[in-house]
Amino acid sequence: DGANVRMEFTAGDGAMIGNGAVMLTHNGGTTIAVLDPEAKTYWEVDVAKLTAGPLANMLAMTNQKVNVKDAGDGGALESFPTRHKIVTASADMSIGGGPAAMHFELTMESWATEKIPTDAAAFLQRRLGNTGLPMLDKLIAAQSESVKGFPLKQITYMKVTGPASMEMTSTTTVSNVKKATVAPAQFEIPKDYKKTESPLDKMMPQ
């Protein structure tokens, strides 16, 4: 419902998100509340304040490149016309000011439609603001400003080569899209829920 979003999880990771958890936001994902209906508790996080922490001061990136390509008509998904965009980024990375030890490559493909209100896309394409990693900031900004509409499908491929080489591909698809009226109470935290400490705060060094 515009910038109001409710997500219900069938299964969680058991650490950050539990089975049956509910996630709420009133501002497209700038701030998030995670509810535990069984325990009747919730915790909150201000996404805009998340940073890369101490890593940002140790990690240096050079030869940063970001490119956005309009791949044209993406065909119809869920009966909605889409536009296919491809965002690519690469950089050399070093730790502690030493010589470049790793090479980072990222490709993000998006099939988005402008037939669904873009407010609903903010939760899926959340701009994290200043992560403290310049290349990632540039990438996120490029994606947010160039990939318009609601993403019905996204494929992200990441490759890091060096002492700790790795490759990872993730695919997100949105299906069974319906338009309906949602009761305002669905976006509210029940008054009998108790606020608890965020798991993110517990992981942060004191």
Backbone as JSON, one array per atom type, in Angstrom:
{
  "sequence": "DGANVRMEFTAGDGAMIGNGAVMLTHNGGTTIAVLDPEAKTYWEVDVAKLTAGPLANMLAMTNQKVNVKDAGDGGALESFPTRHKIVTASADMSIGGGPAAMHFELTMESWATEKIPTDAAAFLQRRLGNTGLPMLDKLIAAQSESVKGFPLKQITYMKVTGPASMEMTSTTTVSNVKKATVAPAQFEIPKDYKKTESPLDKMMPQ",
  "N": [[0.86, -1.18, 0.0], [1.34, 1.63, -1.21], [4.0, 3.29, 0.32], [3.83, 1.67, 2.48], [4.54, -1.52, 3.6], [4.07, -4.99, 4.07], [5.5, -8.0, 4.96], [5.27, -11.46, 5.13], [6.79, -14.24, 6.56], [7.19, -17.58, 5.78], [9.22, -19.36, 6.44], [12.18, -18.72, 8.28], [15.63, -17.6, 8.85], [16.32, -18.36, 11.33], [17.95, -16.88, 12.93], [18.18, -13.97, 12.39], [15.62, -13.71, 11.31], [12.72, -15.33, 12.26], [10.72, -18.37, 11.95], [7.52, -17.79, 10.63], [7.64, -15.08, 11.06], [6.96, -11.53, 10.79], [7.45, -8.74, 8.75], [7.5, -5.24, 8.79], [7.14, -2.02, 7.26], [6.86, 1.51, 7.02], [7.83, 3.33, 5.33], [8.84, 2.55, 2.84], [11.04, 0.95, 3.41], [13.04, 2.33, 4.73], [13.06, 2.39, 7.52], [12.62, -0.53, 9.49], [10.5, -2.93, 11.01], [10.57, -5.97, 12.74], [8.5, -8.57, 13.48], [7.65, -11.01, 15.95], [5.21, -13.13, 16.06], [4.59, -15.31, 17.71], [6.04, -15.02, 20.11], [5.22, -12.51, 20.67], [6.77, -10.18, 20.33], [8.95, -7.58, 19.07], [11.51, -6.13, 16.97], [13.48, -3.35, 15.85], [15.05, -1.69, 13.03], [17.06, 0.84, 11.65], [17.57, 1.25, 8.5], [18.87, 3.15, 6.99], [20.98, 3.95, 8.57], [22.78, 1.94, 8.61], [26.08, 0.83, 8.17], [29.26, -0.02, 6.7], [30.97, -0.44, 8.74], [34.02, -1.16, 10.62], [35.31, -2.37, 8.47], [35.17, -0.64, 6.32], [37.2, 1.18, 6.73], [39.46, -0.27, 6.28], [39.34, -1.44, 3.81], [40.23, -0.82, 0.5], [39.36, 0.43, -2.69], [40.06, 0.34, -6.13], [40.24, 1.29, -9.63], [37.51, 1.4, -10.26], [34.52, 0.59, -11.88], [31.37, 1.21, -13.3], [28.49, 0.34, -15.07], [25.48, 0.89, -16.84], [23.13, -0.76, -18.74], [20.58, -0.59, -21.11], [18.69, -3.14, -22.01], [16.49, -3.36, -23.55], [13.15, -4.39, -24.53], [11.72, -6.45, -22.14], [9.86, -8.41, -22.32], [6.75, -10.01, -21.28], [5.9, -10.45, -17.89], [4.04, -12.09, -15.48], [1.85, -11.08, -16.78], [2.48, -8.41, -17.07], [4.08, -5.79, -18.87], [7.62, -5.56, -19.28], [10.84, -3.99, -18.75], [14.15, -4.6, -19.63], [17.05, -4.3, -17.83], [20.58, -4.01, -17.34], [23.04, -3.93, -14.96], [26.41, -3.49, -14.45], [29.41, -3.91, -12.57], [32.75, -3.38, -11.43], [35.87, -3.77, -9.67], [39.14, -3.37, -8.22], [40.42, -4.64, -5.2], [41.95, -3.95, -2.07], [43.43, -4.6, 1.13], [44.14, -2.79, 4.02], [45.81, -0.93, 2.79], [47.64, -2.21, 1.19], [48.98, -3.86, -1.81], [46.73, -4.44, -4.59], [44.73, -7.17, -4.0], [42.52, -8.6, -4.6], [39.91, -9.08, -7.02], [36.86, -7.73, -7.93], [33.69, -8.45, -9.26], [30.47, -7.65, -10.45], [27.25, -8.36, -11.58], [24.04, -7.28, -12.31], [20.92, -8.08, -13.27], [17.76, -6.89, -14.28], [14.26, -7.16, -14.59], [11.79, -5.07, -14.98], [8.61, -3.52, -14.32], [6.55, -0.72, -15.1], [3.96, -0.65, -14.54], [3.16, -1.27, -12.06], [2.87, 0.43, -8.98], [5.7, 2.43, -8.16], [6.42, 2.92, -5.54], [6.07, 0.56, -4.19], [8.25, -0.85, -4.99], [10.4, 0.07, -3.62], [11.05, -1.31, -1.31], [12.15, -3.63, -2.24], [14.24, -2.74, -3.74], [15.98, -1.32, -2.12], [17.7, 1.64, -1.5], [20.73, 1.91, 0.05], [22.07, 4.13, 0.81], [24.92, 5.74, 2.12], [27.25, 3.41, 2.17], [29.83, 3.33, 2.86], [31.6, 2.1, 1.25], [32.89, 3.08, -1.62], [32.58, 2.07, -4.31], [30.39, 0.36, -4.12], [28.46, 2.17, -3.27], [28.25, 3.74, -5.57], [27.33, 1.85, -7.37], [24.84, 1.1, -6.25], [23.48, 3.55, -6.39], [23.42, 3.92, -9.16], [21.85, 1.77, -9.95], [19.43, 2.33, -8.6], [18.6, 4.72, -9.77], [18.5, 4.22, -12.48], [17.14, 1.87, -13.05], [13.98, 1.73, -13.47], [10.67, 1.39, -12.1], [8.8, -1.52, -10.93], [10.52, -4.36, -9.87], [10.09, -7.43, -11.29], [11.62, -9.59, -11.72], [14.92, -10.44, -10.81], [18.35, -11.0, -11.3], [21.35, -11.65, -9.77], [24.79, -11.7, -10.01], [27.85, -12.42, -8.55], [31.35, -12.21, -8.37], [34.44, -12.91, -6.94], [37.86, -12.78, -7.18], [40.98, -14.02, -6.09], [42.93, -14.42, -3.06], [40.81, -15.31, -1.5], [38.77, -16.55, -3.24], [35.53, -16.55, -4.77], [32.24, -17.32, -6.0], [28.9, -16.32, -6.65], [25.46, -16.63, -7.26], [22.27, -15.21, -7.32], [18.74, -15.38, -7.57], [15.75, -13.58, -7.83], [12.3, -13.69, -7.91], [9.04, -12.41, -8.56], [5.76, -13.36, -8.09], [2.27, -14.22, -8.75], [0.85, -11.77, -8.53], [-1.41, -9.47, -7.18], [-3.97, -6.97, -7.04], [-5.37, -5.31, -4.34], [-7.43, -4.12, -1.62], [-6.03, -3.26, 1.43], [-6.33, -3.62, 4.9], [-5.6, -0.95, 7.16], [-4.67, -1.75, 9.68], [-3.09, -3.93, 9.22], [-0.56, -3.02, 8.86], [0.34, -2.17, 11.25], [2.02, -2.35, 14.44], [0.99, -4.59, 16.87], [-0.44, -3.49, 19.96], [0.11, -4.97, 22.25], [2.59, -6.08, 21.88], [6.01, -6.5, 22.79], [8.92, -4.53, 22.67], [12.16, -5.57, 21.67], [15.78, -6.03, 21.82], [17.62, -5.35, 18.86], [18.86, -7.93, 16.73], [20.96, -7.17, 15.14], [22.19, -5.14, 16.58], [23.21, -6.63, 18.67], [25.24, -7.99, 17.44], [27.05, -6.05, 16.85], [30.21, -4.59, 17.72], [30.96, -3.47, 21.02]],
  "CA": [[0.0, 0.0, 0.0], [2.26, 2.76, -1.28], [5.25, 3.04, 1.04], [3.56, 0.68, 3.53], [4.79, -2.88, 3.12], [4.03, -6.08, 5.05], [6.01, -9.26, 4.44], [5.08, -12.57, 6.05], [7.77, -15.27, 6.26], [6.85, -18.96, 6.12], [10.4, -19.89, 7.13], [13.25, -17.74, 8.42], [16.97, -18.15, 8.99], [16.5, -18.8, 12.71], [18.79, -15.92, 13.66], [17.59, -12.64, 12.2], [14.2, -13.86, 11.0], [12.21, -16.62, 12.7], [9.58, -18.92, 11.22], [6.27, -17.09, 10.91], [7.91, -13.67, 11.36], [6.33, -10.5, 9.96], [8.27, -7.54, 8.61], [6.69, -4.07, 8.46], [7.77, -0.73, 7.05], [5.93, 2.57, 6.64], [8.53, 4.3, 4.49], [9.52, 1.89, 1.75], [12.21, 0.21, 3.83], [14.03, 3.14, 5.44], [13.06, 1.75, 8.84], [11.94, -1.83, 9.42], [10.17, -3.62, 12.26], [10.42, -7.42, 12.55], [7.61, -9.05, 14.54], [7.57, -12.44, 16.27], [3.85, -13.31, 16.54], [4.51, -16.32, 18.76], [6.55, -14.44, 21.36], [4.61, -11.18, 20.78], [7.85, -9.21, 20.46], [9.42, -7.03, 17.8], [12.71, -5.31, 17.0], [13.5, -2.38, 14.76], [16.35, -1.31, 12.49], [17.08, 1.99, 10.76], [18.44, 0.79, 7.41], [19.66, 4.28, 6.51], [22.14, 4.14, 9.43], [23.69, 0.81, 8.51], [27.33, 1.13, 7.48], [30.15, -1.17, 6.56], [31.73, -0.58, 9.97], [35.48, -1.09, 10.54], [35.8, -2.84, 7.18], [35.28, 0.49, 5.41], [38.48, 1.86, 6.95], [40.53, -1.17, 5.91], [39.19, -1.88, 2.43], [40.42, 0.2, -0.52], [38.94, -0.02, -4.01], [40.6, 1.1, -7.25], [39.75, 0.88, -10.95], [36.07, 1.17, -10.14], [33.75, 0.8, -13.11], [29.95, 0.88, -13.2], [27.83, 0.59, -16.34], [24.07, 0.52, -16.9], [22.74, -1.02, -20.12], [19.17, -0.84, -21.38], [18.65, -4.29, -22.92], [15.26, -3.31, -24.34], [11.91, -5.02, -24.09], [11.97, -7.66, -21.37], [8.74, -9.34, -22.45], [5.72, -9.92, -20.24], [5.98, -11.3, -16.71], [2.8, -11.94, -14.71], [0.97, -10.27, -17.65], [2.92, -7.02, -17.07], [5.22, -5.53, -19.75], [8.83, -5.24, -18.52], [12.03, -3.46, -19.41], [15.31, -5.36, -19.18], [18.23, -3.47, -17.58], [21.75, -4.75, -16.84], [24.02, -3.1, -14.26], [27.66, -4.22, -14.2], [30.38, -3.16, -11.79], [33.99, -4.11, -11.13], [36.88, -3.0, -8.93], [40.23, -4.08, -7.56], [40.31, -4.38, -3.77], [43.1, -4.24, -1.22], [43.17, -4.43, 2.56], [45.22, -2.17, 4.79], [46.7, -0.12, 1.98], [48.59, -3.03, 0.44], [48.68, -4.01, -3.24], [45.44, -5.04, -4.9], [44.8, -8.62, -3.81], [41.28, -9.24, -5.05], [39.16, -8.41, -8.08], [35.43, -7.86, -7.64], [32.81, -8.23, -10.4], [29.06, -7.8, -10.09], [26.28, -8.14, -12.65], [22.67, -7.3, -11.8], [19.92, -7.98, -14.33], [16.45, -6.59, -13.73], [13.11, -7.06, -15.47], [10.89, -4.24, -14.17], [7.42, -2.97, -14.97], [6.08, 0.55, -14.57], [2.52, -0.8, -14.37], [2.93, -1.43, -10.62], [3.41, 1.64, -8.34], [7.11, 2.31, -7.83], [6.59, 2.92, -4.09], [6.15, -0.83, -3.74], [9.55, -1.4, -5.35], [11.45, 0.6, -2.75], [11.42, -2.32, -0.32], [12.96, -4.63, -2.92], [15.4, -2.08, -4.33], [16.31, -0.32, -1.11], [18.98, 2.32, -1.58], [21.29, 1.89, 1.39], [22.73, 5.38, 1.13], [26.36, 5.68, 2.19], [27.7, 2.17, 2.78], [31.23, 3.48, 3.23], [32.38, 1.48, 0.18], [32.54, 3.94, -2.75], [32.12, 1.36, -5.5], [29.04, -0.12, -3.85], [27.59, 3.34, -3.27], [28.04, 4.12, -6.95], [26.51, 0.81, -7.98], [23.47, 1.2, -5.73], [22.89, 4.76, -6.94], [23.16, 3.69, -10.58], [20.71, 0.87, -10.06], [18.22, 2.98, -8.13], [18.19, 5.8, -10.65], [18.38, 3.79, -13.87], [16.19, 0.77, -13.17], [12.71, 2.27, -13.04], [9.55, 0.48, -12.0], [8.78, -2.61, -9.95], [11.26, -5.51, -10.41], [9.41, -8.72, -11.21], [12.67, -10.61, -11.71], [16.27, -9.93, -10.72], [19.42, -11.99, -11.2], [22.59, -11.02, -9.33], [25.97, -12.59, -10.08], [29.02, -11.81, -7.95], [32.57, -13.01, -8.46], [35.63, -12.35, -6.31], [39.04, -13.61, -7.46], [42.1, -13.66, -5.23], [43.17, -15.42, -2.02], [39.53, -15.86, -1.05], [37.92, -16.52, -4.42], [34.17, -17.06, -4.6], [31.23, -16.94, -6.98], [27.56, -16.48, -6.1], [24.35, -16.16, -8.09], [20.97, -15.25, -6.66], [17.62, -15.0, -8.43], [14.53, -13.2, -7.14], [11.14, -13.55, -8.81], [7.78, -12.03, -7.92], [4.67, -14.02, -8.81], [0.93, -14.17, -8.16], [0.6, -10.37, -8.19], [-2.82, -9.1, -7.13], [-4.28, -5.66, -6.48], [-6.45, -5.46, -3.37], [-7.46, -3.16, -0.53], [-5.49, -3.86, 2.64], [-6.72, -2.89, 6.11], [-4.47, -0.24, 7.77], [-4.16, -2.48, 10.84], [-2.1, -4.92, 8.77], [0.76, -2.4, 8.86], [0.58, -1.66, 12.59], [2.53, -3.28, 15.45], [-0.01, -4.74, 17.94], [-0.07, -2.77, 21.17], [0.58, -5.86, 23.31], [3.92, -6.6, 21.54], [7.09, -5.87, 23.53], [10.11, -4.26, 21.87], [13.38, -6.22, 22.13], [17.0, -5.55, 21.17], [17.84, -5.82, 17.5], [19.98, -8.88, 16.57], [22.07, -6.44, 14.53], [22.9, -4.45, 17.66], [23.92, -7.64, 19.45], [26.42, -8.41, 16.69], [27.98, -4.93, 16.73], [31.14, -4.49, 18.84], [30.64, -2.41, 21.97]],
  "C": [[0.89, 1.23, 0.0], [3.57, 2.43, -0.61], [5.07, 2.08, 2.2], [3.72, -0.71, 2.95], [4.72, -3.86, 4.29], [4.51, -7.34, 4.35], [5.85, -10.33, 5.5], [5.98, -13.72, 5.62], [7.26, -16.65, 6.71], [7.99, -19.59, 6.92], [11.48, -18.83, 7.15], [14.6, -18.42, 8.57], [17.26, -18.61, 10.41], [17.34, -17.87, 13.55], [18.18, -14.53, 13.58], [16.07, -12.73, 12.08], [13.75, -15.25, 11.42], [11.07, -17.11, 11.82], [8.31, -18.18, 11.63], [6.44, -15.61, 11.21], [7.18, -12.76, 10.37], [7.23, -9.28, 9.93], [7.4, -6.39, 8.13], [7.57, -2.86, 8.19], [6.7, 0.26, 6.6], [6.56, 3.56, 5.66], [9.37, 3.62, 3.41], [10.8, 1.19, 2.12], [13.28, 1.04, 4.52], [14.18, 2.65, 6.88], [12.2, 0.5, 8.77], [11.67, -2.35, 10.83], [9.95, -5.09, 11.95], [9.66, -7.97, 13.74], [7.71, -10.56, 14.7], [6.19, -12.69, 16.86], [3.72, -14.31, 17.68], [4.94, -15.75, 20.11], [5.92, -13.09, 21.66], [5.68, -10.13, 21.11], [8.18, -8.66, 19.08], [10.73, -6.27, 18.03], [12.75, -4.45, 15.76], [14.93, -2.12, 14.3], [16.16, -0.13, 11.55], [18.08, 1.67, 9.66], [19.37, 1.91, 6.94], [20.94, 4.47, 7.32], [23.12, 2.98, 9.37], [24.92, 1.22, 7.71], [28.17, -0.13, 7.39], [31.03, -1.37, 7.78], [33.23, -0.49, 9.75], [36.04, -1.51, 9.2], [36.03, -1.68, 6.21], [36.62, 1.19, 5.54], [39.66, 1.0, 6.51], [40.54, -1.49, 4.43], [39.32, -0.7, 1.46], [40.05, -0.38, -1.88], [39.51, 0.91, -5.07], [40.04, 0.54, -8.55], [38.26, 0.55, -10.94], [35.37, 1.5, -11.46], [32.31, 0.36, -12.89], [29.29, 1.25, -14.53], [26.38, 0.12, -16.28], [23.66, 0.39, -18.37], [21.24, -1.28, -20.19], [19.11, -1.95, -22.44], [17.33, -4.39, -23.68], [14.08, -4.01, -23.7], [12.23, -6.34, -23.37], [10.86, -8.69, -21.48], [7.76, -9.17, -21.3], [5.99, -10.92, -19.13], [4.75, -11.04, -15.87], [1.82, -11.01, -15.43], [1.34, -8.79, -17.66], [4.08, -6.85, -18.06], [6.43, -5.12, -18.91], [9.91, -4.65, -19.41], [13.23, -4.16, -18.79], [16.51, -4.42, -19.04], [19.34, -4.34, -16.99], [22.74, -3.76, -16.23], [25.26, -3.95, -13.99], [28.62, -3.31, -13.43], [31.6, -4.03, -11.55], [34.95, -3.19, -10.4], [37.98, -3.94, -8.45], [40.2, -3.69, -6.09], [41.61, -4.75, -3.06], [42.73, -3.96, 0.22], [44.39, -3.82, 3.23], [46.22, -1.4, 3.96], [47.72, -0.89, 1.19], [48.23, -3.09, -1.03], [47.35, -4.7, -3.44], [45.54, -6.56, -4.83], [43.59, -9.35, -4.35], [40.64, -8.41, -6.15], [37.69, -8.76, -7.89], [34.63, -7.57, -8.9], [31.37, -8.49, -9.97], [28.2, -7.49, -11.31], [24.88, -8.28, -12.07], [21.72, -7.08, -12.97], [18.54, -7.79, -13.71], [15.41, -6.53, -14.83], [12.01, -6.34, -14.67], [9.72, -3.72, -15.01], [7.03, -1.66, -14.3], [4.57, 0.52, -14.36], [2.15, -1.07, -12.91], [3.57, -0.21, -9.95], [4.85, 1.45, -7.86], [7.37, 2.36, -6.33], [6.77, 1.5, -3.57], [7.51, -1.44, -4.03], [10.64, -0.98, -4.38], [11.95, -0.45, -1.76], [12.33, -3.37, -0.94], [14.25, -4.04, -3.47], [15.9, -0.99, -3.4], [17.68, 0.31, -1.34], [19.54, 2.45, -0.17], [22.01, 3.18, 1.76], [24.23, 5.2, 1.14], [26.81, 4.42, 2.92], [29.12, 2.3, 3.31], [32.16, 2.83, 2.22], [32.02, 2.2, -1.11], [31.98, 3.21, -3.95], [30.69, 0.87, -5.31], [28.05, 1.04, -3.82], [27.24, 3.74, -4.7], [27.12, 3.12, -7.66], [25.06, 0.94, -7.55], [22.77, 2.42, -6.31], [22.53, 4.57, -8.41], [21.95, 2.81, -10.77], [19.41, 1.58, -9.69], [17.7, 4.0, -9.11], [17.93, 5.34, -12.08], [17.38, 2.66, -14.08], [14.85, 1.24, -12.6], [11.65, 1.17, -12.96], [9.73, -0.6, -10.94], [9.48, -3.83, -10.53], [10.5, -6.81, -10.2], [10.41, -9.87, -11.22], [14.01, -9.9, -11.64], [17.25, -11.09, -10.58], [20.7, -11.25, -10.85], [23.72, -12.04, -9.33], [27.17, -11.83, -9.52], [30.2, -12.76, -8.02], [33.73, -12.25, -7.83], [36.78, -13.3, -6.59], [40.2, -13.09, -6.63], [42.31, -14.75, -4.2], [41.9, -16.08, -1.51], [38.53, -15.78, -2.18], [36.55, -17.11, -4.13], [33.3, -16.57, -5.74], [29.86, -17.2, -6.36], [26.54, -15.9, -7.06], [23.06, -16.27, -7.3], [19.9, -14.75, -7.62], [16.39, -14.72, -7.58], [13.42, -13.03, -8.15], [9.91, -13.21, -7.99], [6.64, -12.63, -8.75], [3.35, -13.84, -8.07], [0.59, -12.75, -7.68], [-0.89, -10.07, -8.25], [-2.96, -7.69, -6.56], [-5.48, -5.81, -5.57], [-6.35, -4.34, -2.34], [-6.99, -3.86, 0.74], [-5.85, -2.99, 3.84], [-5.5, -2.22, 6.73], [-3.86, -0.99, 8.94], [-3.1, -3.51, 10.47], [-0.68, -4.36, 8.81], [1.13, -1.84, 10.24], [1.16, -2.75, 13.51], [1.49, -3.39, 16.56], [0.47, -4.12, 19.25], [0.45, -3.68, 22.29], [1.93, -6.5, 22.99], [4.98, -5.8, 22.29], [8.32, -5.71, 22.64], [11.34, -4.92, 22.49], [14.58, -5.66, 21.37], [17.15, -6.16, 19.79], [19.0, -6.82, 17.46], [21.19, -8.21, 15.94], [22.89, -5.72, 15.59], [23.72, -5.43, 18.49], [25.22, -8.06, 18.76], [27.46, -7.31, 16.59], [28.91, -4.88, 17.93], [30.8, -3.3, 19.72], [31.82, -1.44, 22.11]]
}
